[in-house]
C-alpha cells in the first residue's frame, strides 16, 4: 500500500496540507506546522518506547520548540482527526555541535520517523519529497546524522545494513550524498552515516569550509 | 555499488584526498605507487606489482566480481597514495567472506589514510552482504595496519608462528585478523 497524493491546500492553521490517497485511511501531510498547532494532537501507538527502540520525539512540546525556532520546520502525517502517525523535524544545529561552526549555512534534517503501524506506505518519502521542494535548501548544506542506535531494527525487520541502505535511498533521491567525517558521534560506529546535500547556491568557499569542517578544521569566513 | 565514489577524506595534516575505485588508466600511477613501497615490505606482497609487466597483466584482467581495488589519491595531482583490495572467492561456500589487503605510501603513513580506507572497505563490504572480513598482516612489518584494524573491531583470529620468511631468511609470524560484519543487534 503506497501513498498517492491529491491536490494540496493551505489550512487555516497556516500549514500546507497534502492529503494522501490510502485505502480506508484518512491521512494527510501537514507541512511547516506553526507554533500552537500541536495542542490537541495525540501520538499513534506505534510511536513511543519499545524494547530496543524509542521514538526520537515523544512529547509535543519538542515540536513546539522546533517550530518556534528560527527556520525550524515540523511536518506531520496526521490520521483523521488528530493522530500523528509520522513526523519530520528540521532545525539549525545547536551551538554545542560541530556543524554550528558554519553558522546558518548548515541545516539539520534532525528527525524523521513513521509509526510502526504505518510503515511501508511511502509516508517518509512523501514527507521528505515535500520538505525538499523548498527553495530554502538551495542556500543551505542540509545534513542528516544517521546514528544506528536510533534505528528500529526490531520493528522494521531489517538488518543494520538494510536499514542504512533504506536511509541512503530515502535521501539520495534529493541529492544527499554520504560524506566521511571524523565527527566523534558518527565515528563511534562504522554503520553510522552522515549524509549531506549542498544547495546549488552554496559558494565554493563555503563548500571548502564544509569539507574542512568534516575533518575538524574550522575556517574563518 | 560505486555510485557514491569518489569519497572525500582528509589526511591529518589537511591534505585533501579522494577514495575511488581503481581504473585501467591508473596503471602507471599504481606501478609508481608500488615502486615507492620499501623493498622490505614489497617482499611480502603476493605479486610483484611494482614490475610494469605484471602490473599490466593484473590491471588488464581486473574482474570486480573477484577483486575490488580502491585507491586513495591526492586530489590536486591524482597521485596514488594508498591501495586496498577486497578479494572474494567464487565458490558459494565462501561467498560471505572477503579478504582485504592494504598498502599505504610510506610518505602518507600515520595520517589516518589507512584508517579511512579500512573504514570505507568495511562499509563497502556491508553493502555487498559480506559477513566476515579477513586480513593478514606480517608481524613486525605492518604494525600500523594492525593497530588501525583493531580500532575497527578486527580481532586476532590466529597467529601462524614463523609462517613467512623475510628477505634475510628470518621467520616472521603471520597475524590473521577477522572482523564480523554484524547484521543485527546483540541481545546482550
mmCIF file of C-alpha atoms in Angstrom:
data_model
loop_
_atom_site.group_PDB
_atom_site.id
_atom_site.type_symbol
_atom_site.label_atom_id
_atom_site.label_comp_id
_atom_site.label_asym_id
_atom_site.label_seq_id
_atom_site.Cartn_x
_atom_site.Cartn_y
_atom_site.Cartn_z
ATOM 1 C CA UNK A 1 0.000 0.000 0.000
ATOM 2 C CA UNK A 2 1.737 3.179 -1.168
ATOM 3 C CA UNK A 3 0.584 6.733 -0.694
ATOM 4 C CA UNK A 4 -0.740 8.704 -3.655
ATOM 5 C CA UNK A 5 -1.017 12.443 -3.359
ATOM 6 C CA UNK A 6 -4.053 14.561 -4.020
ATOM 7 C CA UNK A 7 -4.034 18.304 -4.570
ATOM 8 C CA UNK A 8 -2.567 20.167 -1.619
ATOM 9 C CA UNK A 9 -4.237 23.063 0.169
ATOM 10 C CA UNK A 10 -3.316 25.594 2.817
ATOM 11 C CA UNK A 11 -5.169 25.063 6.096
ATOM 12 C CA UNK A 12 -6.475 27.728 8.448
ATOM 13 C CA UNK A 13 -3.628 26.984 10.811
ATOM 14 C CA UNK A 14 -1.128 28.040 8.163
ATOM 15 C CA UNK A 15 0.161 24.546 7.369
ATOM 16 C CA UNK A 16 0.354 23.351 3.833
ATOM 17 C CA UNK A 17 -1.801 20.231 3.814
ATOM 18 C CA UNK A 18 -1.278 17.392 1.365
ATOM 19 C CA UNK A 19 -3.948 14.675 1.519
ATOM 20 C CA UNK A 20 -2.723 11.152 0.831
ATOM 21 C CA UNK A 21 -4.819 8.623 -1.042
ATOM 22 C CA UNK A 22 -4.699 5.466 1.023
ATOM 23 C CA UNK A 23 -7.447 2.846 1.022
ATOM 24 C CA UNK A 24 -9.580 3.043 4.182
ATOM 25 C CA UNK A 25 -7.278 5.588 5.791
ATOM 26 C CA UNK A 26 -7.826 9.340 6.051
ATOM 27 C CA UNK A 27 -4.293 10.625 6.169
ATOM 28 C CA UNK A 28 -2.690 13.928 5.273
ATOM 29 C CA UNK A 29 0.728 15.531 5.487
ATOM 30 C CA UNK A 30 0.892 18.884 7.260
ATOM 31 C CA UNK A 31 3.988 20.843 6.269
ATOM 32 C CA UNK A 32 5.550 23.784 8.110
ATOM 33 C CA UNK A 33 3.328 23.342 11.161
ATOM 34 C CA UNK A 34 3.423 26.625 13.095
ATOM 35 C CA UNK A 35 3.814 27.050 16.877
ATOM 36 C CA UNK A 36 0.494 26.437 18.595
ATOM 37 C CA UNK A 37 -0.534 23.767 16.112
ATOM 38 C CA UNK A 38 0.320 20.832 18.358
ATOM 39 C CA UNK A 39 -2.052 21.365 21.292
ATOM 40 C CA UNK A 40 -4.741 18.741 20.763
ATOM 41 C CA UNK A 41 -2.794 16.111 18.832
ATOM 42 C CA UNK A 42 -2.121 12.576 20.009
ATOM 43 C CA UNK A 43 0.648 10.180 19.028
ATOM 44 C CA UNK A 44 -0.145 6.872 17.381
ATOM 45 C CA UNK A 45 0.685 3.801 19.483
ATOM 46 C CA UNK A 46 3.443 2.867 17.018
ATOM 47 C CA UNK A 47 5.418 5.936 18.130
ATOM 48 C CA UNK A 48 6.791 5.629 21.644
ATOM 49 C CA UNK A 49 9.018 3.420 23.747
ATOM 50 C CA UNK A 50 9.694 -0.186 22.805
ATOM 51 C CA UNK A 51 12.086 -2.882 23.971
ATOM 52 C CA UNK A 52 15.051 -1.944 21.767
ATOM 53 C CA UNK A 53 13.860 1.310 20.401
ATOM 54 C CA UNK A 54 12.328 4.585 21.429
ATOM 55 C CA UNK A 55 10.914 7.334 19.275
ATOM 56 C CA UNK A 56 13.227 10.305 18.946
ATOM 57 C CA UNK A 57 10.452 12.752 19.786
ATOM 58 C CA UNK A 58 7.751 11.698 22.237
ATOM 59 C CA UNK A 59 6.331 14.974 23.519
ATOM 60 C CA UNK A 60 4.625 17.689 21.577
ATOM 61 C CA UNK A 61 6.411 20.469 23.418
ATOM 62 C CA UNK A 62 9.529 19.433 21.471
ATOM 63 C CA UNK A 63 7.676 20.091 18.220
ATOM 64 C CA UNK A 64 6.504 23.395 19.640
ATOM 65 C CA UNK A 65 10.075 24.370 20.444
ATOM 66 C CA UNK A 66 11.362 23.370 16.994
ATOM 67 C CA UNK A 67 8.563 25.193 15.177
ATOM 68 C CA UNK A 68 9.250 28.302 17.277
ATOM 69 C CA UNK A 69 12.970 28.308 16.441
ATOM 70 C CA UNK A 70 14.406 30.244 13.517
ATOM 71 C CA UNK A 71 13.608 28.376 10.277
ATOM 72 C CA UNK A 72 12.514 25.370 12.322
ATOM 73 C CA UNK A 73 10.356 23.004 10.293
ATOM 74 C CA UNK A 74 7.924 20.394 11.552
ATOM 75 C CA UNK A 75 5.979 18.184 9.170
ATOM 76 C CA UNK A 76 3.385 15.757 10.467
ATOM 77 C CA UNK A 77 1.425 12.920 8.907
ATOM 78 C CA UNK A 78 -1.933 13.063 10.637
ATOM 79 C CA UNK A 79 -4.581 10.390 10.718
ATOM 80 C CA UNK A 80 -8.068 11.881 10.956
ATOM 81 C CA UNK A 81 -8.981 13.512 13.147
ATOM 82 C CA UNK A 82 -5.784 14.379 15.082
ATOM 83 C CA UNK A 83 -3.421 11.398 15.471
ATOM 84 C CA UNK A 84 0.204 11.836 14.452
ATOM 85 C CA UNK A 85 1.479 8.734 12.651
ATOM 86 C CA UNK A 86 4.718 10.186 11.283
ATOM 87 C CA UNK A 87 6.808 13.299 11.563
ATOM 88 C CA UNK A 88 9.889 15.051 10.301
ATOM 89 C CA UNK A 89 11.632 17.909 12.034
ATOM 90 C CA UNK A 90 14.498 20.111 10.842
ATOM 91 C CA UNK A 91 16.494 22.836 12.554
ATOM 92 C CA UNK A 92 19.806 24.666 12.733
ATOM 93 C CA UNK A 93 22.437 22.767 14.707
ATOM 94 C CA UNK A 94 22.834 23.713 18.344
ATOM 95 C CA UNK A 95 25.951 25.640 19.323
ATOM 96 C CA UNK A 96 27.341 22.543 21.047
ATOM 97 C CA UNK A 97 27.574 20.734 17.728
ATOM 98 C CA UNK A 98 30.462 20.897 15.305
ATOM 99 C CA UNK A 99 28.215 21.840 12.397
ATOM 100 C CA UNK A 100 27.184 25.091 14.077
ATOM 101 C CA UNK A 101 30.687 26.431 13.319
ATOM 102 C CA UNK A 102 29.427 27.332 9.854
ATOM 103 C CA UNK A 103 26.514 29.313 11.259
ATOM 104 C CA UNK A 104 23.249 29.120 9.376
ATOM 105 C CA UNK A 105 24.841 27.510 6.354
ATOM 106 C CA UNK A 106 24.267 24.090 7.946
ATOM 107 C CA UNK A 107 20.747 22.834 8.462
ATOM 108 C CA UNK A 108 19.934 19.537 10.107
ATOM 109 C CA UNK A 109 17.308 17.089 8.944
ATOM 110 C CA UNK A 110 17.011 16.231 12.585
ATOM 111 C CA UNK A 111 14.385 13.540 12.805
ATOM 112 C CA UNK A 112 12.105 11.527 10.606
ATOM 113 C CA UNK A 113 10.031 8.720 11.916
ATOM 114 C CA UNK A 114 6.980 6.712 10.916
ATOM 115 C CA UNK A 115 4.797 4.813 13.374
ATOM 116 C CA UNK A 116 5.301 1.058 13.396
ATOM 117 C CA UNK A 117 1.649 0.774 12.385
ATOM 118 C CA UNK A 118 2.037 2.888 9.235
ATOM 119 C CA UNK A 119 5.262 1.745 7.600
ATOM 120 C CA UNK A 120 5.773 0.543 4.017
ATOM 121 C CA UNK A 121 3.259 3.098 2.727
ATOM 122 C CA UNK A 122 5.804 5.588 1.376
ATOM 123 C CA UNK A 123 4.940 8.156 4.043
ATOM 124 C CA UNK A 124 8.546 9.042 4.949
ATOM 125 C CA UNK A 125 9.476 9.512 1.305
ATOM 126 C CA UNK A 126 6.387 11.638 0.707
ATOM 127 C CA UNK A 127 7.223 13.894 3.645
ATOM 128 C CA UNK A 128 10.839 14.293 2.526
ATOM 129 C CA UNK A 129 9.742 14.972 -1.058
ATOM 130 C CA UNK A 130 7.568 17.859 0.081
ATOM 131 C CA UNK A 131 10.063 19.314 2.530
ATOM 132 C CA UNK A 132 12.794 19.342 -0.087
ATOM 133 C CA UNK A 133 10.649 21.265 -2.584
ATOM 134 C CA UNK A 134 11.550 24.499 -0.830
ATOM 135 C CA UNK A 135 13.986 26.940 -2.440
ATOM 136 C CA UNK A 136 15.369 27.476 1.086
ATOM 137 C CA UNK A 137 17.527 24.358 0.701
ATOM 138 C CA UNK A 138 19.419 25.701 -2.317
ATOM 139 C CA UNK A 139 21.263 28.084 0.006
ATOM 140 C CA UNK A 140 21.976 25.550 2.736
ATOM 141 C CA UNK A 141 24.002 22.469 3.367
ATOM 142 C CA UNK A 142 21.275 20.169 4.638
ATOM 143 C CA UNK A 143 22.604 17.192 6.557
ATOM 144 C CA UNK A 144 21.415 14.133 8.369
ATOM 145 C CA UNK A 145 23.153 12.189 11.121
ATOM 146 C CA UNK A 146 22.256 8.505 10.869
ATOM 147 C CA UNK A 147 23.040 7.047 14.278
ATOM 148 C CA UNK A 148 22.391 3.339 14.327
ATOM 149 C CA UNK A 149 21.278 3.437 17.968
ATOM 150 C CA UNK A 150 18.152 5.255 16.767
ATOM 151 C CA UNK A 151 17.231 2.628 14.199
ATOM 152 C CA UNK A 152 14.192 0.443 14.791
ATOM 153 C CA UNK A 153 15.563 -2.859 13.563
ATOM 154 C CA UNK A 154 13.055 -4.961 15.508
ATOM 155 C CA UNK A 155 10.053 -3.057 14.234
ATOM 156 C CA UNK A 156 11.272 -2.810 10.656
ATOM 157 C CA UNK A 157 12.599 -6.394 10.467
ATOM 158 C CA UNK A 158 15.630 -5.011 8.666
ATOM 159 C CA UNK A 159 19.302 -5.732 9.255
ATOM 160 C CA UNK A 160 21.682 -2.900 10.067
ATOM 161 C CA UNK A 161 22.965 -2.636 6.506
ATOM 162 C CA UNK A 162 19.452 -2.840 5.062
ATOM 163 C CA UNK A 163 18.277 -0.047 7.350
ATOM 164 C CA UNK A 164 21.322 2.004 6.427
ATOM 165 C CA UNK A 165 20.607 1.484 2.733
ATOM 166 C CA UNK A 166 16.995 2.478 3.313
ATOM 167 C CA UNK A 167 18.157 5.826 4.683
ATOM 168 C CA UNK A 168 20.502 6.292 1.748
ATOM 169 C CA UNK A 169 17.675 5.586 -0.699
ATOM 170 C CA UNK A 170 15.325 7.921 1.129
ATOM 171 C CA UNK A 171 17.640 10.909 0.907
ATOM 172 C CA UNK A 172 19.734 10.252 -2.194
ATOM 173 C CA UNK A 173 16.663 10.958 -4.349
ATOM 174 C CA UNK A 174 17.088 14.579 -3.296
ATOM 175 C CA UNK A 175 20.795 14.853 -3.932
ATOM 176 C CA UNK A 176 22.034 13.827 -0.494
ATOM 177 C CA UNK A 177 25.370 12.014 -0.537
ATOM 178 C CA UNK A 178 27.269 10.137 2.083
ATOM 179 C CA UNK A 179 30.255 12.146 3.311
ATOM 180 C CA UNK A 180 33.030 10.960 5.545
ATOM 181 C CA UNK A 181 33.677 12.879 8.716
ATOM 182 C CA UNK A 182 35.631 12.366 11.897
ATOM 183 C CA UNK A 183 32.799 13.891 13.922
ATOM 184 C CA UNK A 184 33.008 11.767 17.080
ATOM 185 C CA UNK A 185 29.385 10.607 17.253
ATOM 186 C CA UNK A 186 29.387 9.474 13.644
ATOM 187 C CA UNK A 187 32.772 7.832 14.119
ATOM 188 C CA UNK A 188 31.541 5.831 17.108
ATOM 189 C CA UNK A 189 30.122 3.071 14.939
ATOM 190 C CA UNK A 190 31.056 2.142 11.404
ATOM 191 C CA UNK A 191 27.435 1.753 10.309
ATOM 192 C CA UNK A 192 26.623 5.321 11.317
ATOM 193 C CA UNK A 193 26.196 7.564 8.343
ATOM 194 C CA UNK A 194 26.494 11.279 7.677
ATOM 195 C CA UNK A 195 24.644 12.458 4.585
ATOM 196 C CA UNK A 196 24.501 15.946 3.219
ATOM 197 C CA UNK A 197 23.110 17.903 0.301
ATOM 198 C CA UNK A 198 24.948 21.009 -0.822
ATOM 199 C CA UNK A 199 22.499 23.525 -2.266
ATOM 200 C CA UNK A 200 23.177 24.946 -5.727
ATOM 201 C CA UNK A 201 23.539 28.424 -4.284
ATOM 202 C CA UNK A 202 26.301 27.464 -1.840
ATOM 203 C CA UNK A 203 29.579 29.153 -2.787
ATOM 204 C CA UNK A 204 32.796 27.291 -3.499
ATOM 205 C CA UNK A 205 34.358 28.909 -0.408
ATOM 206 C CA UNK A 206 31.568 27.555 1.762
ATOM 207 C CA UNK A 207 31.886 24.128 0.150
ATOM 208 C CA UNK A 208 35.570 24.177 1.091
ATOM 209 C CA UNK A 209 34.757 25.239 4.650
ATOM 210 C CA UNK A 210 32.290 22.372 4.853
ATOM 211 C CA UNK A 211 34.876 19.903 3.657
ATOM 212 C CA UNK A 212 37.407 21.123 6.200
ATOM 213 C CA UNK A 213 34.858 21.113 8.997
ATOM 214 C CA UNK A 214 34.024 17.491 8.306
ATOM 215 C CA UNK A 215 37.565 16.748 9.429
ATOM 216 C CA UNK A 216 37.572 19.138 12.345
ATOM 217 C CA UNK A 217 39.214 22.118 10.655
ATOM 218 C CA UNK A 218 37.387 25.389 11.273
ATOM 219 C CA UNK A 219 37.987 28.110 8.669
ATOM 220 C CA UNK A 220 37.209 31.706 9.480
ATOM 221 C CA UNK A 221 34.968 33.306 6.881
ATOM 222 C CA UNK B 1 27.946 -0.177 -5.898
ATOM 223 C CA UNK B 2 30.318 2.665 -6.820
ATOM 224 C CA UNK B 3 27.706 5.429 -7.168
ATOM 225 C CA UNK B 4 28.939 7.165 -4.025
ATOM 226 C CA UNK B 5 32.547 7.461 -5.244
ATOM 227 C CA UNK B 6 34.770 9.383 -5.211
ATOM 228 C CA UNK B 7 34.626 9.966 -1.476
ATOM 229 C CA UNK B 8 36.406 12.913 0.060
ATOM 230 C CA UNK B 9 38.672 12.431 3.041
ATOM 231 C CA UNK B 10 41.473 14.467 4.540
ATOM 232 C CA UNK B 11 44.806 13.469 5.987
ATOM 233 C CA UNK B 12 45.771 14.543 9.488
ATOM 234 C CA UNK B 13 47.873 17.349 8.026
ATOM 235 C CA UNK B 14 44.924 18.664 5.974
ATOM 236 C CA UNK B 15 45.779 17.247 2.542
ATOM 237 C CA UNK B 16 42.569 16.697 0.514
ATOM 238 C CA UNK B 17 42.352 13.075 -0.626
ATOM 239 C CA UNK B 18 39.838 11.114 -2.692
ATOM 240 C CA UNK B 19 38.968 7.448 -2.344
ATOM 241 C CA UNK B 20 37.745 5.865 -5.561
ATOM 242 C CA UNK B 21 37.756 2.564 -7.426
ATOM 243 C CA UNK B 22 40.875 1.746 -9.413
ATOM 244 C CA UNK B 23 40.546 2.214 -13.173
ATOM 245 C CA UNK B 24 42.667 0.836 -16.005
ATOM 246 C CA UNK B 25 44.111 4.306 -16.643
ATOM 247 C CA UNK B 26 45.760 4.114 -13.211
ATOM 248 C CA UNK B 27 48.297 1.552 -14.429
ATOM 249 C CA UNK B 28 51.337 3.824 -14.448
ATOM 250 C CA UNK B 29 50.355 5.635 -11.266
ATOM 251 C CA UNK B 30 49.834 2.340 -9.461
ATOM 252 C CA UNK B 31 53.170 0.990 -10.668
ATOM 253 C CA UNK B 32 54.799 4.170 -9.406
ATOM 254 C CA UNK B 33 52.980 3.789 -6.093
ATOM 255 C CA UNK B 34 54.238 0.264 -5.524
ATOM 256 C CA UNK B 35 57.741 1.279 -6.515
ATOM 257 C CA UNK B 36 57.680 3.701 -3.558
ATOM 258 C CA UNK B 37 56.905 0.885 -1.131
ATOM 259 C CA UNK B 38 60.179 -0.182 0.553
ATOM 260 C CA UNK B 39 61.715 -3.371 -0.787
ATOM 261 C CA UNK B 40 61.442 -4.969 2.672
ATOM 262 C CA UNK B 41 57.644 -4.598 2.516
ATOM 263 C CA UNK B 42 57.158 -5.408 -1.164
ATOM 264 C CA UNK B 43 58.840 -8.696 -0.381
ATOM 265 C CA UNK B 44 55.677 -9.800 1.413
ATOM 266 C CA UNK B 45 53.235 -8.926 -1.384
ATOM 267 C CA UNK B 46 51.688 -11.872 -3.204
ATOM 268 C CA UNK B 47 52.629 -10.464 -6.616
ATOM 269 C CA UNK B 48 55.467 -8.181 -7.593
ATOM 270 C CA UNK B 49 53.172 -5.491 -8.924
ATOM 271 C CA UNK B 50 55.948 -2.944 -8.953
ATOM 272 C CA UNK B 51 57.003 -4.834 -12.089
ATOM 273 C CA UNK B 52 55.291 -2.997 -15.011
ATOM 274 C CA UNK B 53 54.627 -6.221 -16.934
ATOM 275 C CA UNK B 54 52.959 -7.933 -14.002
ATOM 276 C CA UNK B 55 51.007 -4.764 -13.262
ATOM 277 C CA UNK B 56 49.817 -4.506 -16.866
ATOM 278 C CA UNK B 57 48.560 -8.070 -16.798
ATOM 279 C CA UNK B 58 46.937 -7.638 -13.379
ATOM 280 C CA UNK B 59 45.149 -4.393 -14.165
ATOM 281 C CA UNK B 60 44.225 -5.566 -17.673
ATOM 282 C CA UNK B 61 42.440 -8.606 -16.272
ATOM 283 C CA UNK B 62 40.628 -6.934 -13.407
ATOM 284 C CA UNK B 63 37.454 -8.768 -12.521
ATOM 285 C CA UNK B 64 35.465 -6.769 -9.966
ATOM 286 C CA UNK B 65 33.459 -9.846 -9.010
ATOM 287 C CA UNK B 66 36.712 -11.350 -7.719
ATOM 288 C CA UNK B 67 38.790 -8.336 -6.672
ATOM 289 C CA UNK B 68 37.577 -4.871 -5.735
ATOM 290 C CA UNK B 69 40.505 -2.467 -5.760
ATOM 291 C CA UNK B 70 40.189 1.007 -4.287
ATOM 292 C CA UNK B 71 42.807 3.722 -4.310
ATOM 293 C CA UNK B 72 43.356 6.879 -2.308
ATOM 294 C CA UNK B 73 44.661 9.704 -4.491
ATOM 295 C CA UNK B 74 45.829 13.208 -3.745
ATOM 296 C CA UNK B 75 43.113 15.469 -5.034
ATOM 297 C CA UNK B 76 45.499 18.025 -6.529
ATOM 298 C CA UNK B 77 47.592 15.724 -8.737
ATOM 299 C CA UNK B 78 45.911 12.293 -8.646
ATOM 300 C CA UNK B 79 48.992 10.613 -7.142
ATOM 301 C CA UNK B 80 48.040 7.237 -5.685
ATOM 302 C CA UNK B 81 48.973 7.130 -2.020
ATOM 303 C CA UNK B 82 47.144 4.009 -0.830
ATOM 304 C CA UNK B 83 45.572 0.902 -2.231
ATOM 305 C CA UNK B 84 43.175 -1.574 -0.703
ATOM 306 C CA UNK B 85 41.922 -4.705 -2.411
ATOM 307 C CA UNK B 86 38.956 -6.766 -1.406
ATOM 308 C CA UNK B 87 39.295 -10.340 -2.645
ATOM 309 C CA UNK B 88 36.339 -12.692 -2.958
ATOM 310 C CA UNK B 89 36.272 -16.363 -3.812
ATOM 311 C CA UNK B 90 33.847 -17.554 -6.491
ATOM 312 C CA UNK B 91 32.664 -20.601 -4.538
ATOM 313 C CA UNK B 92 29.248 -20.332 -2.864
ATOM 314 C CA UNK B 93 30.507 -21.656 0.447
ATOM 315 C CA UNK B 94 32.946 -18.731 0.760
ATOM 316 C CA UNK B 95 30.831 -16.034 -0.847
ATOM 317 C CA UNK B 96 30.154 -14.414 2.542
ATOM 318 C CA UNK B 97 33.865 -13.839 3.159
ATOM 319 C CA UNK B 98 36.261 -11.279 1.709
ATOM 320 C CA UNK B 99 39.990 -10.914 2.245
ATOM 321 C CA UNK B 100 41.439 -7.463 2.307
ATOM 322 C CA UNK B 101 44.940 -6.256 1.587
ATOM 323 C CA UNK B 102 46.035 -2.722 2.206
ATOM 324 C CA UNK B 103 49.182 -0.781 1.378
ATOM 325 C CA UNK B 104 49.873 2.876 2.204
ATOM 326 C CA UNK B 105 52.629 5.053 0.749
ATOM 327 C CA UNK B 106 55.308 5.495 3.460
ATOM 328 C CA UNK B 107 55.171 9.277 2.995
ATOM 329 C CA UNK B 108 51.492 9.229 3.989
ATOM 330 C CA UNK B 109 51.551 6.892 6.953
ATOM 331 C CA UNK B 110 50.318 7.992 10.368
ATOM 332 C CA UNK B 111 47.949 10.341 8.533
ATOM 333 C CA UNK B 112 44.792 8.223 9.025
ATOM 334 C CA UNK B 113 44.669 7.405 5.294
ATOM 335 C CA UNK B 114 44.815 3.682 6.043
ATOM 336 C CA UNK B 115 42.101 4.024 8.679
ATOM 337 C CA UNK B 116 39.760 5.778 6.244
ATOM 338 C CA UNK B 117 40.494 3.148 3.594
ATOM 339 C CA UNK B 118 39.744 0.359 6.050
ATOM 340 C CA UNK B 119 36.514 2.052 7.130
ATOM 341 C CA UNK B 120 35.487 2.502 3.515
ATOM 342 C CA UNK B 121 36.212 -1.153 2.820
ATOM 343 C CA UNK B 122 34.098 -2.210 5.800
ATOM 344 C CA UNK B 123 31.199 -0.097 4.525
ATOM 345 C CA UNK B 124 31.610 -1.462 1.025
ATOM 346 C CA UNK B 125 31.586 -4.972 2.457
ATOM 347 C CA UNK B 126 28.364 -4.153 4.315
ATOM 348 C CA UNK B 127 26.645 -3.131 1.099
ATOM 349 C CA UNK B 128 27.892 -6.280 -0.635
ATOM 350 C CA UNK B 129 26.420 -8.544 2.014
ATOM 351 C CA UNK B 130 29.824 -9.725 3.208
ATOM 352 C CA UNK B 131 29.630 -11.242 6.691
ATOM 353 C CA UNK B 132 33.282 -11.665 7.531
ATOM 354 C CA UNK B 133 36.363 -9.684 6.563
ATOM 355 C CA UNK B 134 39.760 -11.322 6.848
ATOM 356 C CA UNK B 135 43.093 -9.533 6.790
ATOM 357 C CA UNK B 136 46.595 -10.951 7.069
ATOM 358 C CA UNK B 137 49.430 -8.883 8.448
ATOM 359 C CA UNK B 138 53.120 -9.699 8.834
ATOM 360 C CA UNK B 139 54.182 -9.239 12.440
ATOM 361 C CA UNK B 140 56.759 -6.516 12.927
ATOM 362 C CA UNK B 141 56.169 -5.083 9.454
ATOM 363 C CA UNK B 142 52.548 -3.982 9.364
ATOM 364 C CA UNK B 143 52.027 -2.868 12.950
ATOM 365 C CA UNK B 144 50.305 0.392 11.968
ATOM 366 C CA UNK B 145 47.771 -1.534 9.883
ATOM 367 C CA UNK B 146 47.174 -3.973 12.757
ATOM 368 C CA UNK B 147 46.559 -1.020 15.068
ATOM 369 C CA UNK B 148 44.103 0.605 12.637
ATOM 370 C CA UNK B 149 42.292 -2.689 12.101
ATOM 371 C CA UNK B 150 41.894 -3.202 15.861
ATOM 372 C CA UNK B 151 40.243 0.206 16.110
ATOM 373 C CA UNK B 152 37.641 -1.036 13.633
ATOM 374 C CA UNK B 153 36.966 -4.145 15.739
ATOM 375 C CA UNK B 154 39.100 -6.573 13.805
ATOM 376 C CA UNK B 155 40.379 -9.188 16.226
ATOM 377 C CA UNK B 156 43.230 -11.664 16.046
ATOM 378 C CA UNK B 157 41.719 -14.949 14.954
ATOM 379 C CA UNK B 158 45.029 -16.767 14.641
ATOM 380 C CA UNK B 159 48.750 -16.258 14.578
ATOM 381 C CA UNK B 160 50.713 -18.534 12.322
ATOM 382 C CA UNK B 161 54.068 -18.733 14.046
ATOM 383 C CA UNK B 162 57.164 -18.310 11.894
ATOM 384 C CA UNK B 163 54.977 -18.594 8.810
ATOM 385 C CA UNK B 164 56.598 -16.179 6.349
ATOM 386 C CA UNK B 165 60.214 -15.546 5.549
ATOM 387 C CA UNK B 166 61.688 -12.088 5.250
ATOM 388 C CA UNK B 167 64.366 -11.078 2.746
ATOM 389 C CA UNK B 168 67.146 -12.145 5.066
ATOM 390 C CA UNK B 169 65.687 -15.579 5.600
ATOM 391 C CA UNK B 170 64.325 -14.825 9.074
ATOM 392 C CA UNK B 171 60.905 -16.129 10.024
ATOM 393 C CA UNK B 172 58.014 -13.905 10.948
ATOM 394 C CA UNK B 173 54.555 -14.556 12.337
ATOM 395 C CA UNK B 174 51.503 -14.046 10.152
ATOM 396 C CA UNK B 175 48.642 -12.437 12.057
ATOM 397 C CA UNK B 176 45.182 -13.324 10.753
ATOM 398 C CA UNK B 177 42.627 -10.742 11.795
ATOM 399 C CA UNK B 178 38.900 -11.061 11.318
ATOM 400 C CA UNK B 179 36.028 -8.653 11.505
ATOM 401 C CA UNK B 180 32.466 -9.858 11.699
ATOM 402 C CA UNK B 181 30.063 -7.545 9.913
ATOM 403 C CA UNK B 182 27.119 -7.521 12.288
ATOM 404 C CA UNK B 183 23.750 -7.598 10.618
ATOM 405 C CA UNK B 184 21.635 -7.426 13.744
ATOM 406 C CA UNK B 185 21.844 -6.163 17.281
ATOM 407 C CA UNK B 186 23.197 -8.347 20.007
ATOM 408 C CA UNK B 187 20.631 -9.404 22.611
ATOM 409 C CA UNK B 188 23.002 -8.514 25.436
#
